Short mmCIF file of C-alpha atoms in Angstrom, two decimals:
data_model
loop_
_atom_site.label_atom_id
_atom_site.label_comp_id
_atom_site.label_asym_id
_atom_site.label_seq_id
_atom_site.Cartn_x
_atom_site.Cartn_y
_atom_site.Cartn_z
CA UNK A 1 117.48 123.98 107.01
CA UNK A 2 117.82 121.04 108.88
CA UNK A 3 120.67 118.47 109.90
CA UNK A 4 118.99 115.86 107.14
CA UNK A 5 120.84 118.16 104.04
CA UNK A 6 124.22 116.89 105.54
CA UNK A 7 122.77 113.37 104.23
CA UNK A 8 123.92 111.95 101.46
CA UNK A 9 122.68 111.57 98.08
CA UNK A 10 122.37 115.77 98.90
CA UNK A 11 121.21 116.61 96.47
CA UNK A 12 118.07 114.62 96.77
CA UNK A 13 117.94 115.20 100.49
CA UNK A 14 117.99 118.98 100.66
CA UNK A 15 115.24 118.58 97.98
CA UNK A 16 113.27 116.47 100.86
CA UNK A 17 114.25 119.36 103.56
CA UNK A 18 112.93 121.71 101.09
CA UNK A 19 109.79 120.48 101.22
CA UNK A 20 109.66 119.11 104.85
CA UNK A 21 110.19 123.29 105.55
CA UNK A 22 106.80 124.11 103.43
CA UNK A 23 103.41 122.91 104.31
CA UNK A 24 101.53 120.10 102.15
CA UNK A 25 98.73 118.96 103.68
CA UNK A 26 95.59 117.39 101.07
CA UNK A 27 93.76 119.76 99.79
CA UNK A 28 96.63 121.90 100.86
CA UNK A 29 99.10 121.78 98.18
CA UNK A 30 99.39 124.41 96.27
CA UNK A 31 102.32 126.44 97.83
CA UNK A 32 104.75 122.99 97.87
CA UNK A 33 103.15 123.13 93.79
CA UNK A 34 104.25 126.74 93.38
CA UNK A 35 107.83 125.84 94.88
CA UNK A 36 108.02 122.71 92.47
CA UNK A 37 106.90 124.92 89.26
CA UNK A 38 109.87 127.63 90.03
CA UNK A 39 112.23 125.40 90.22
CA UNK A 40 111.31 123.50 86.62
CA UNK A 41 111.44 127.16 85.24
CA UNK A 42 114.53 127.84 86.43
CA UNK A 43 116.54 124.88 85.02
CA UNK A 44 114.72 125.87 81.70
CA UNK A 45 111.82 122.73 81.42
CA UNK A 46 108.57 122.81 80.30
CA UNK A 47 106.81 122.39 82.71
CA UNK A 48 103.11 122.42 82.34
CA UNK A 49 99.80 121.93 85.12
CA UNK A 50 96.76 119.97 83.94
CA UNK A 51 93.44 120.73 85.18
CA UNK A 52 93.37 118.99 88.01
CA UNK A 53 95.99 120.55 89.46
CA UNK A 54 98.86 117.55 88.85
CA UNK A 55 102.45 119.40 87.54
CA UNK A 56 104.02 117.50 85.04
CA UNK A 57 107.51 118.78 83.94
CA UNK A 58 109.40 117.07 80.93
CA UNK A 59 113.46 116.66 80.29
CA UNK A 60 114.71 116.27 77.07
CA UNK A 61 117.17 112.70 77.08
CA UNK A 62 121.14 112.79 77.50
CA UNK A 63 122.94 112.91 74.96
CA UNK A 64 123.31 108.68 73.26
CA UNK A 65 119.94 108.15 74.73
CA UNK A 66 117.56 109.70 72.68
CA UNK A 67 116.29 106.17 71.73
CA UNK A 68 114.88 104.98 74.47
CA UNK A 69 111.57 104.11 75.75
CA UNK A 70 110.21 107.49 77.55
CA UNK A 71 109.98 107.28 81.48
CA UNK A 72 107.56 108.81 83.84
CA UNK A 73 109.11 109.11 87.11
CA UNK A 74 105.89 109.48 89.18
CA UNK A 75 105.07 111.21 93.39
CA UNK A 76 102.49 112.74 94.56
CA UNK A 77 102.72 116.40 95.80
CA UNK A 78 99.97 115.78 99.15
CA UNK A 79 101.15 114.17 102.61
CA UNK A 80 99.30 112.40 105.35
CA UNK A 81 99.19 115.47 108.75
CA UNK A 82 99.64 113.76 111.85
CA UNK A 83 100.68 114.50 115.03
CA UNK A 84 100.58 113.19 118.77
CA UNK A 85 97.67 115.48 120.91
CA UNK A 86 100.52 117.05 122.91
CA UNK A 87 102.09 118.53 119.63
CA UNK A 88 101.06 122.00 118.72
CA UNK A 89 101.79 121.73 115.01
CA UNK A 90 98.89 123.98 112.40
CA UNK A 91 99.68 121.65 109.27
CA UNK A 92 98.69 124.71 106.88
CA UNK A 93 100.96 126.92 108.08
CA UNK A 94 103.95 125.03 109.68
CA UNK A 95 107.44 123.61 108.40
CA UNK A 96 107.82 119.79 109.53
CA UNK A 97 110.94 119.05 111.83
CA UNK A 98 112.92 116.55 110.62
CA UNK A 99 116.23 115.13 112.86
CA UNK A 100 118.14 112.24 112.69
CA UNK A 101 117.71 109.42 115.15
CA UNK A 102 120.06 107.19 114.74
CA UNK A 103 119.73 104.98 111.11
CA UNK A 104 117.19 106.67 110.39
CA UNK A 105 115.44 110.23 110.15
CA UNK A 106 112.05 111.33 111.36
CA UNK A 107 109.55 114.26 112.55
CA UNK A 108 108.94 116.01 115.73
CA UNK A 109 105.42 115.05 116.95
CA UNK A 110 104.11 114.90 113.26
CA UNK A 111 103.48 112.67 110.74
CA UNK A 112 107.24 113.46 108.50
CA UNK A 113 105.81 112.65 105.32
CA UNK A 114 108.75 110.72 103.94
CA UNK A 115 105.15 109.39 102.03
CA UNK A 116 105.74 110.67 99.28
CA UNK A 117 108.33 113.33 100.09
CA UNK A 118 111.22 111.15 99.85
CA UNK A 119 110.17 109.98 95.96
CA UNK A 120 109.07 113.38 95.22
CA UNK A 121 112.27 114.66 95.71
CA UNK A 122 114.27 111.89 94.30
CA UNK A 123 112.36 112.81 91.09
CA UNK A 124 113.26 116.76 91.78
CA UNK A 125 117.35 115.22 92.25
CA UNK A 126 117.59 113.38 88.48
CA UNK A 127 116.04 116.45 87.11
CA UNK A 128 118.21 118.57 88.72
CA UNK A 129 120.96 116.46 88.26
CA UNK A 130 123.33 116.81 84.77
CA UNK A 131 125.35 113.67 85.47
CA UNK A 132 122.15 111.28 84.96
CA UNK A 133 122.34 109.02 81.95
CA UNK A 134 118.39 107.97 80.81
CA UNK A 135 116.13 108.53 78.17
CA UNK A 136 113.09 110.68 77.12
CA UNK A 137 111.81 111.90 80.88
CA UNK A 138 108.79 113.21 82.31
CA UNK A 139 107.68 113.56 85.94
CA UNK A 140 104.31 113.64 87.07
CA UNK A 141 103.89 115.48 90.62
CA UNK A 142 99.36 114.72 91.33
CA UNK A 143 97.10 116.20 93.86
CA UNK A 144 95.47 115.06 96.44
CA UNK A 145 96.99 111.52 96.52
CA UNK A 146 96.50 110.54 100.39
CA UNK A 147 92.43 112.02 100.76
CA UNK A 148 90.75 110.77 97.97
CA UNK A 149 93.71 110.30 94.64
CA UNK A 150 91.86 113.35 92.80
CA UNK A 151 95.09 113.57 91.03
CA UNK A 152 95.60 110.90 89.62
CA UNK A 153 91.83 110.31 88.93
CA UNK A 154 91.96 113.31 86.78
CA UNK A 155 94.17 112.50 84.32
CA UNK A 156 93.45 112.47 80.97
CA UNK A 157 95.33 110.87 77.80
CA UNK A 158 97.76 112.94 76.15
CA UNK A 159 99.56 114.62 78.77
CA UNK A 160 102.16 111.98 78.90
CA UNK A 161 103.65 110.34 75.84
CA UNK A 162 106.16 107.62 78.73
CA UNK A 163 105.89 104.04 77.92
CA UNK A 164 106.94 102.92 81.14
CA UNK A 165 105.51 104.40 84.82
CA UNK A 166 107.79 104.11 87.54
CA UNK A 167 105.59 104.90 90.97
CA UNK A 168 107.85 105.84 93.91
CA UNK A 169 105.03 105.48 96.51
CA UNK A 170 106.26 102.04 98.16
CA UNK A 171 107.86 101.48 101.51
CA UNK A 172 110.26 98.69 101.58
CA UNK A 173 113.50 97.83 100.22
CA UNK A 174 114.16 95.19 98.41
CA UNK A 175 110.92 94.82 97.50
CA UNK A 176 109.34 95.86 94.21
CA UNK A 177 105.36 96.26 93.55
CA UNK A 178 103.38 94.83 90.58
CA UNK A 179 100.11 95.83 91.77
CA UNK A 180 97.99 96.80 94.29
CA UNK A 181 94.82 96.88 96.20
CA UNK A 182 91.86 98.07 94.76
CA UNK A 183 89.36 100.62 97.37
CA UNK A 184 85.97 102.69 98.75
CA UNK A 185 84.95 105.37 100.91
CA UNK A 186 82.06 103.52 102.80
CA UNK A 187 79.99 106.17 105.37
CA UNK A 188 77.22 104.82 107.34
CA UNK A 189 75.45 107.66 108.59
CA UNK A 190 72.66 107.68 112.09
CA UNK A 191 70.02 109.87 112.26
CA UNK A 192 69.95 110.23 115.63
CA UNK A 193 66.82 112.27 118.58
CA UNK A 194 68.05 114.43 121.40
CA UNK A 195 66.74 114.51 124.98
CA UNK A 196 67.01 116.41 127.34
CA UNK A 197 69.77 115.57 130.25
CA UNK A 198 69.29 113.97 133.40
CA UNK A 199 69.28 116.99 135.71
CA UNK A 200 70.83 113.75 138.24
CA UNK A 201 73.07 112.99 136.17
CA UNK A 202 77.17 114.35 136.23
CA UNK A 203 78.87 114.01 132.39
CA UNK A 204 82.25 112.56 132.13
CA UNK A 205 85.07 112.29 129.60
CA UNK A 206 86.19 109.18 128.73
CA UNK A 207 89.18 108.65 126.50
CA UNK A 208 90.92 106.15 125.14
CA UNK A 209 94.76 106.66 123.76
CA UNK A 210 98.38 106.22 122.66
CA UNK A 211 97.97 103.38 120.54
CA UNK A 212 100.10 103.44 117.78
CA UNK A 213 98.11 104.14 114.53
CA UNK A 214 99.75 104.01 111.56
CA UNK A 215 98.96 103.21 107.65
CA UNK A 216 95.10 101.35 107.17
CA UNK A 217 96.61 99.57 104.17
CA UNK A 218 100.05 97.83 104.53
CA UNK A 219 99.10 97.91 108.73
CA UNK A 220 96.26 95.86 109.35
CA UNK A 221 97.86 92.73 109.89
CA UNK A 222 99.98 93.51 112.42
CA UNK A 223 97.04 93.65 115.02
CA UNK A 224 96.81 97.21 116.18
CA UNK A 225 93.86 98.61 117.90
CA UNK A 226 90.85 100.65 116.43
CA UNK A 227 90.03 103.23 118.63
CA UNK A 228 86.54 103.83 117.90
CA UNK A 229 86.52 100.24 118.17
CA UNK A 230 87.49 99.83 122.02
CA UNK A 231 85.74 102.36 123.27
CA UNK A 232 82.58 101.83 121.32
CA UNK A 233 82.61 98.45 122.93
CA UNK A 234 83.38 99.62 126.51
CA UNK A 235 80.00 101.54 126.01
CA UNK A 236 78.15 98.64 124.07
CA UNK A 237 79.33 96.77 127.40
CA UNK A 238 78.54 98.54 129.82
CA UNK A 239 75.89 101.61 129.22
CA UNK A 240 72.79 99.39 130.59
CA UNK A 241 74.10 98.98 133.58
CA UNK A 242 75.73 102.20 134.57
CA UNK A 243 72.50 104.24 132.89
CA UNK A 244 75.03 105.49 131.03
CA UNK A 245 74.01 108.56 127.99
CA UNK A 246 76.05 109.38 125.04
CA UNK A 247 76.29 113.37 124.33
CA UNK A 248 79.09 113.25 122.03
CA UNK A 249 81.60 110.59 120.12
CA UNK A 250 84.27 111.61 118.80
CA UNK A 251 87.72 109.61 117.15
CA UNK A 252 89.98 108.91 114.12
CA UNK A 253 90.63 111.65 111.56
CA UNK A 254 91.01 110.18 108.20
CA UNK A 255 89.60 107.14 106.76
CA UNK A 256 93.17 105.87 106.02
CA UNK A 257 94.63 105.84 109.23
CA UNK A 258 94.18 103.42 111.69
CA UNK A 259 92.40 105.37 114.49
CA UNK A 260 94.42 106.37 117.78
CA UNK A 261 92.59 108.20 119.93
CA UNK A 262 89.14 108.46 120.66
CA UNK A 263 86.84 110.58 122.95
CA UNK A 264 83.20 110.27 124.59
CA UNK A 265 81.28 112.68 126.78
CA UNK A 266 79.11 110.50 128.36
CA UNK A 267 76.60 111.35 131.67
CA UNK A 268 75.92 109.25 134.48
CA UNK A 269 74.18 109.08 137.46
CA UNK A 270 75.44 111.30 140.00
CA UNK A 271 75.70 107.01 142.53
CA UNK A 272 77.55 105.49 139.80
CA UNK A 273 80.41 107.97 138.49
CA UNK A 274 82.62 105.62 140.82
CA UNK A 275 81.23 102.91 138.69
CA UNK A 276 82.16 103.83 135.84
CA UNK A 277 85.78 105.27 136.60
CA UNK A 278 86.70 102.04 138.38
CA UNK A 279 84.81 99.47 135.12
CA UNK A 280 87.35 102.45 132.97
CA UNK A 281 90.19 101.20 134.74
CA UNK A 282 89.73 97.34 134.68
CA UNK A 283 88.97 97.80 131.07
CA UNK A 284 92.22 99.27 130.64
CA UNK A 285 93.62 96.40 132.04
CA UNK A 286 91.43 94.08 130.24
CA UNK A 287 92.90 95.68 126.45
CA UNK A 288 96.61 95.20 128.19
CA UNK A 289 96.39 91.68 128.83
CA UNK A 290 94.38 91.64 125.18
CA UNK A 291 96.36 94.13 123.15
CA UNK A 292 99.37 94.81 125.15
CA UNK A 293 102.26 93.12 123.05
CA UNK A 294 101.49 95.77 120.02
CA UNK A 295 99.86 98.47 122.52
CA UNK A 296 102.91 99.08 124.59
CA UNK A 297 101.62 102.75 125.43
CA UNK A 298 97.61 102.28 125.72
CA UNK A 299 96.22 104.79 128.36
CA UNK A 300 92.62 105.68 129.46
CA UNK A 301 91.17 108.33 131.43
CA UNK A 302 88.03 110.38 132.61
CA UNK A 303 87.73 113.73 133.32
CA UNK A 304 84.56 115.39 135.05
CA UNK A 305 82.92 117.50 132.04
CA UNK A 306 80.42 120.23 132.53
CA UNK A 307 76.54 118.67 132.06
CA UNK A 308 75.61 118.71 128.41
CA UNK A 309 72.28 119.84 127.43
CA UNK A 310 70.85 116.56 125.77
CA UNK A 311 72.01 113.70 125.64
CA UNK A 312 70.59 110.53 122.62
CA UNK A 313 67.50 109.18 123.34
CA UNK A 314 68.36 105.80 124.50
CA UNK A 315 66.59 104.12 120.93
CA UNK A 316 69.25 105.91 118.85
CA UNK A 317 72.21 105.49 121.18
CA UNK A 318 71.36 101.77 121.40
CA UNK A 319 71.66 101.74 117.77
CA UNK A 320 74.29 103.75 117.31
CA UNK A 321 76.57 101.54 119.58
CA UNK A 322 75.10 98.54 118.51
CA UNK A 323 75.86 99.43 114.94
CA UNK A 324 79.87 100.13 116.31
CA UNK A 325 80.50 96.89 117.64
CA UNK A 326 79.07 94.99 114.94
CA UNK A 327 80.74 97.00 112.14
CA UNK A 328 83.19 94.55 110.81
CA UNK A 329 87.04 96.04 111.19
CA UNK A 330 90.57 94.48 110.19
CA UNK A 331 91.58 91.87 108.39
CA UNK A 332 88.16 90.05 106.15
CA UNK A 333 90.35 87.73 104.35
CA UNK A 334 93.98 87.11 103.09
CA UNK A 335 95.11 86.16 99.96
CA UNK A 336 95.06 83.25 98.68
CA UNK A 337 97.30 83.77 94.91
CA UNK A 338 100.17 86.02 97.18
CA UNK A 339 101.45 84.36 100.91
CA UNK A 340 101.20 86.80 103.09
CA UNK A 341 99.64 89.56 101.54
CA UNK A 342 95.53 91.12 102.71
CA UNK A 343 93.14 90.12 100.43
CA UNK A 344 90.56 92.46 101.84
CA UNK A 345 90.31 94.45 104.75
CA UNK A 346 87.90 97.35 106.25
CA UNK A 347 89.13 100.02 108.06
CA UNK A 348 86.30 101.92 110.95
CA UNK A 349 88.37 105.43 110.13
CA UNK A 350 86.73 108.16 110.80
CA UNK A 351 83.65 108.87 113.80
CA UNK A 352 82.14 112.19 113.93
CA UNK A 353 79.15 113.67 116.24
CA UNK A 354 76.68 116.33 115.56
CA UNK A 355 73.68 117.33 116.92
CA UNK A 356 71.13 115.45 114.92
CA UNK A 357 73.27 112.63 113.17
CA UNK A 358 76.69 110.96 113.90
CA UNK A 359 78.69 109.66 110.31
CA UNK A 360 80.92 106.27 110.66
CA UNK A 361 83.36 106.62 107.52
CA UNK A 362 85.19 103.59 106.83
CA UNK A 363 87.61 102.09 103.69
CA UNK A 364 87.46 98.91 102.59
CA UNK A 365 90.39 97.46 99.94
CA UNK A 366 90.49 94.86 98.21
CA UNK A 367 92.59 92.86 95.46
CA UNK A 368 89.53 91.74 94.03
CA UNK A 369 86.36 93.98 92.93
CA UNK A 370 84.54 90.87 93.93
CA UNK A 371 85.41 90.60 98.18
CA UNK A 372 84.89 95.18 98.02
CA UNK A 373 81.82 94.08 96.95
CA UNK A 374 80.93 91.74 99.67
CA UNK A 375 82.60 93.82 102.64
CA UNK A 376 79.97 96.46 101.27
CA UNK A 377 77.48 94.34 101.84
CA UNK A 378 78.53 94.10 105.37
CA UNK A 379 78.15 97.75 105.67
CA UNK A 380 74.97 98.11 104.06
CA UNK A 381 73.45 95.02 105.84
CA UNK A 382 74.68 95.93 108.94
CA UNK A 383 72.88 99.57 108.09
CA UNK A 384 69.83 97.93 107.76
CA UNK A 385 69.78 96.29 110.89
CA UNK A 386 69.70 100.06 112.54
CA UNK A 387 67.43 101.56 110.04
CA UNK A 388 70.36 104.09 109.02
CA UNK A 389 71.55 105.09 105.72
CA UNK A 390 75.12 103.81 104.18
CA UNK A 391 77.03 105.71 101.03
CA UNK A 392 79.43 103.89 98.79
CA UNK A 393 82.04 106.75 97.02
CA UNK A 394 85.09 107.15 95.50
CA UNK A 395 85.68 103.74 94.65
CA UNK A 396 89.24 103.02 92.84
CA UNK A 397 90.03 100.00 91.15
CA UNK A 398 93.39 98.09 92.28
CA UNK A 399 96.00 97.69 89.66
CA UNK A 400 96.49 93.98 88.20
CA UNK A 401 99.66 91.59 88.42
CA UNK A 402 100.91 92.13 84.63
CA UNK A 403 103.43 89.11 84.52
CA UNK A 404 105.17 89.61 81.21
CA UNK A 405 105.57 93.89 82.36
CA UNK A 406 109.42 94.53 80.54
CA UNK A 407 110.07 97.02 82.80
CA UNK A 408 110.02 94.47 86.00
CA UNK A 409 112.04 91.95 83.86
CA UNK A 410 114.84 95.34 83.54
CA UNK A 411 114.56 95.77 87.70
CA UNK A 412 115.22 92.70 88.76
CA UNK A 413 118.39 92.06 86.01
CA UNK A 414 119.62 95.28 87.77
CA UNK A 415 118.54 94.82 91.43
CA UNK A 416 120.60 91.94 90.82
CA UNK A 417 123.57 93.33 89.16
CA UNK A 418 124.05 95.92 91.91
CA UNK A 419 123.37 93.25 94.81
CA UNK A 420 123.59 89.83 94.31
CA UNK A 421 120.25 88.99 94.50
CA UNK A 422 116.52 89.28 93.39
CA UNK A 423 114.36 91.82 94.67
CA UNK A 424 110.85 90.40 96.35
CA UNK A 425 108.45 90.82 93.45
CA UNK A 426 104.95 91.88 95.42
CA UNK A 427 101.54 92.82 95.13
CA UNK A 428 100.98 95.85 98.06
CA UNK A 429 97.37 95.77 100.24
CA UNK A 430 97.55 100.00 99.35
CA UNK A 431 95.86 102.24 97.27
CA UNK A 432 99.00 102.81 94.12
CA UNK A 433 97.33 105.70 91.76
CA UNK A 434 99.07 103.64 88.66
CA UNK A 435 95.53 101.74 89.07
CA UNK A 436 94.10 104.74 87.98
CA UNK A 437 96.92 105.50 85.71
CA UNK A 438 96.39 102.18 83.10
CA UNK A 439 93.01 103.88 82.49
CA UNK A 440 93.74 106.66 80.29
CA UNK A 441 97.41 104.70 79.17
CA UNK A 442 96.66 101.10 79.09
CA UNK A 443 99.40 100.39 77.60
CA UNK A 444 101.69 102.28 79.77
CA UNK A 445 104.51 99.62 81.58
CA UNK A 446 104.55 100.00 85.47
CA UNK A 447 105.74 99.68 88.69
CA UNK A 448 106.48 100.64 91.97
CA UNK A 449 109.55 100.86 94.24
CA UNK A 450 111.14 103.08 97.31
CA UNK A 451 113.33 103.02 100.60
CA UNK A 452 111.70 101.85 103.64
CA UNK A 453 109.59 103.49 105.53
CA UNK A 454 107.65 103.13 108.12
CA UNK A 455 104.51 103.21 110.53
CA UNK A 456 103.48 106.35 107.18
CA UNK A 457 100.08 108.10 108.27
CA UNK A 458 101.47 108.22 111.85
CA UNK A 459 103.88 110.59 114.20
CA UNK A 460 105.72 107.70 114.08
CA UNK A 461 106.58 107.97 110.48
CA UNK A 462 110.35 107.47 109.93
CA UNK A 463 112.48 106.43 106.65
CA UNK A 464 115.39 104.16 107.50
CA UNK A 465 118.92 106.31 106.03
CA UNK A 466 120.60 103.87 104.41
CA UNK A 467 117.51 102.18 102.14
CA UNK A 468 117.03 106.59 101.30
CA UNK A 469 120.61 106.07 99.23
CA UNK A 470 120.15 102.59 97.75
CA UNK A 471 117.06 103.99 96.67
CA UNK A 472 118.63 106.39 94.87
CA UNK A 473 121.16 103.74 93.05
CA UNK A 474 118.46 102.07 92.19
CA UNK A 475 116.94 104.89 90.62
CA UNK A 476 120.36 105.93 88.64
CA UNK A 477 120.37 102.68 87.87
CA UNK A 478 116.95 101.57 86.41
CA UNK A 479 116.96 105.08 83.78
CA UNK A 480 120.19 103.63 82.59
CA UNK A 481 119.05 100.58 81.64
CA UNK A 482 115.77 100.90 79.60
CA UNK A 483 115.58 99.43 76.62
CA UNK A 484 115.74 101.05 73.68
CA UNK A 485 112.22 102.31 72.13
CA UNK A 486 111.14 99.97 69.04
#
């Protein structure tokens, strides 16, 4: 148990502490799902799992509320596993260690999992409560949202009965979302050949780290550096003059997180080692001048390595560095319709090197299918020029705003009655599961809201304590004000 159990609302924070104690990174949610199912059974609630593994729990309406429209409270079970390099943590085995830091709750050296653990804890706290007025209630907890939206893709018609869905996966109190971006994973694969490393070379590992990283949707417009792109830029600019050969390149860990770290093992003639070290030091100064207002802790350093047996051939190295340097990244276009919202973006998320290939994994997001397709053609063109393969998979739709949404009007009026002001009605440049839910449940009325969470998908993730209490207050008030079913 941690100190966060002393916070209010008590039941919500206690559930969140329990969630933190059970490992639940994407693809490894079974232990947490089992805990949730056991909790539901202990409350004599109807609990089921669909064929995909989503957990669905039903709770009858409180007395006098039986005639209200049915509500589905929704969150996802998994969390993004990110940690600082120096943090010893196995996300499949170790508990998250939350602690209070002033006005925030954060975690020791890892992602906190407030995305979407606070939403999940809220759903469970509503199920556990005996003093909250609500109509017919269902809770939908989906699996694997962060690594492919597997649960949302797999949800079938007929499992849910509700008329309204309240998604809890938003991250700014005072904002309510009625639309989101769609997306697709893109992978450029370069087949490579290797050659024997020259015997007069020395090996050096180049590391670029200390970047803020963050969510590749919500944070893509903030000007944060992408470690893959920045290290690729250095190699492209200096490989020829240093007679440098690349043996291995690795960067990023998730396609939906802005890469914070990247490294490359390279070889250069012994006479050029000092020049390599000097140029890398100069590059840190250049990046600090360019990005220093955003990236305050950027760090570049070199380490001597054992000489690898092979390096990329000159032609394949040139292809790889050209692709990485030319690959678009970041904001492609801002929305003309919604001020301050990114319309289309690309994140060069993960680069892996094997003996015979290098894979560059990207995530494209767009509010418009045509915008997404445009960026797909950019990647296809870069791949064609380099004689590389380009493949797209996991396309998921955006969530088109509904100006006539009844639940949006209820939320707006309820929020105004609570606080004397109107919430900001927004569209988010991130993937919410609502767009996928619309396929099996096209008539379901949906919105998304949540507390303030900063730096999701990074070890700096934190949730504002006061806004969690506001989020809980809003949830109770909305459930009480759900309209009567016609």
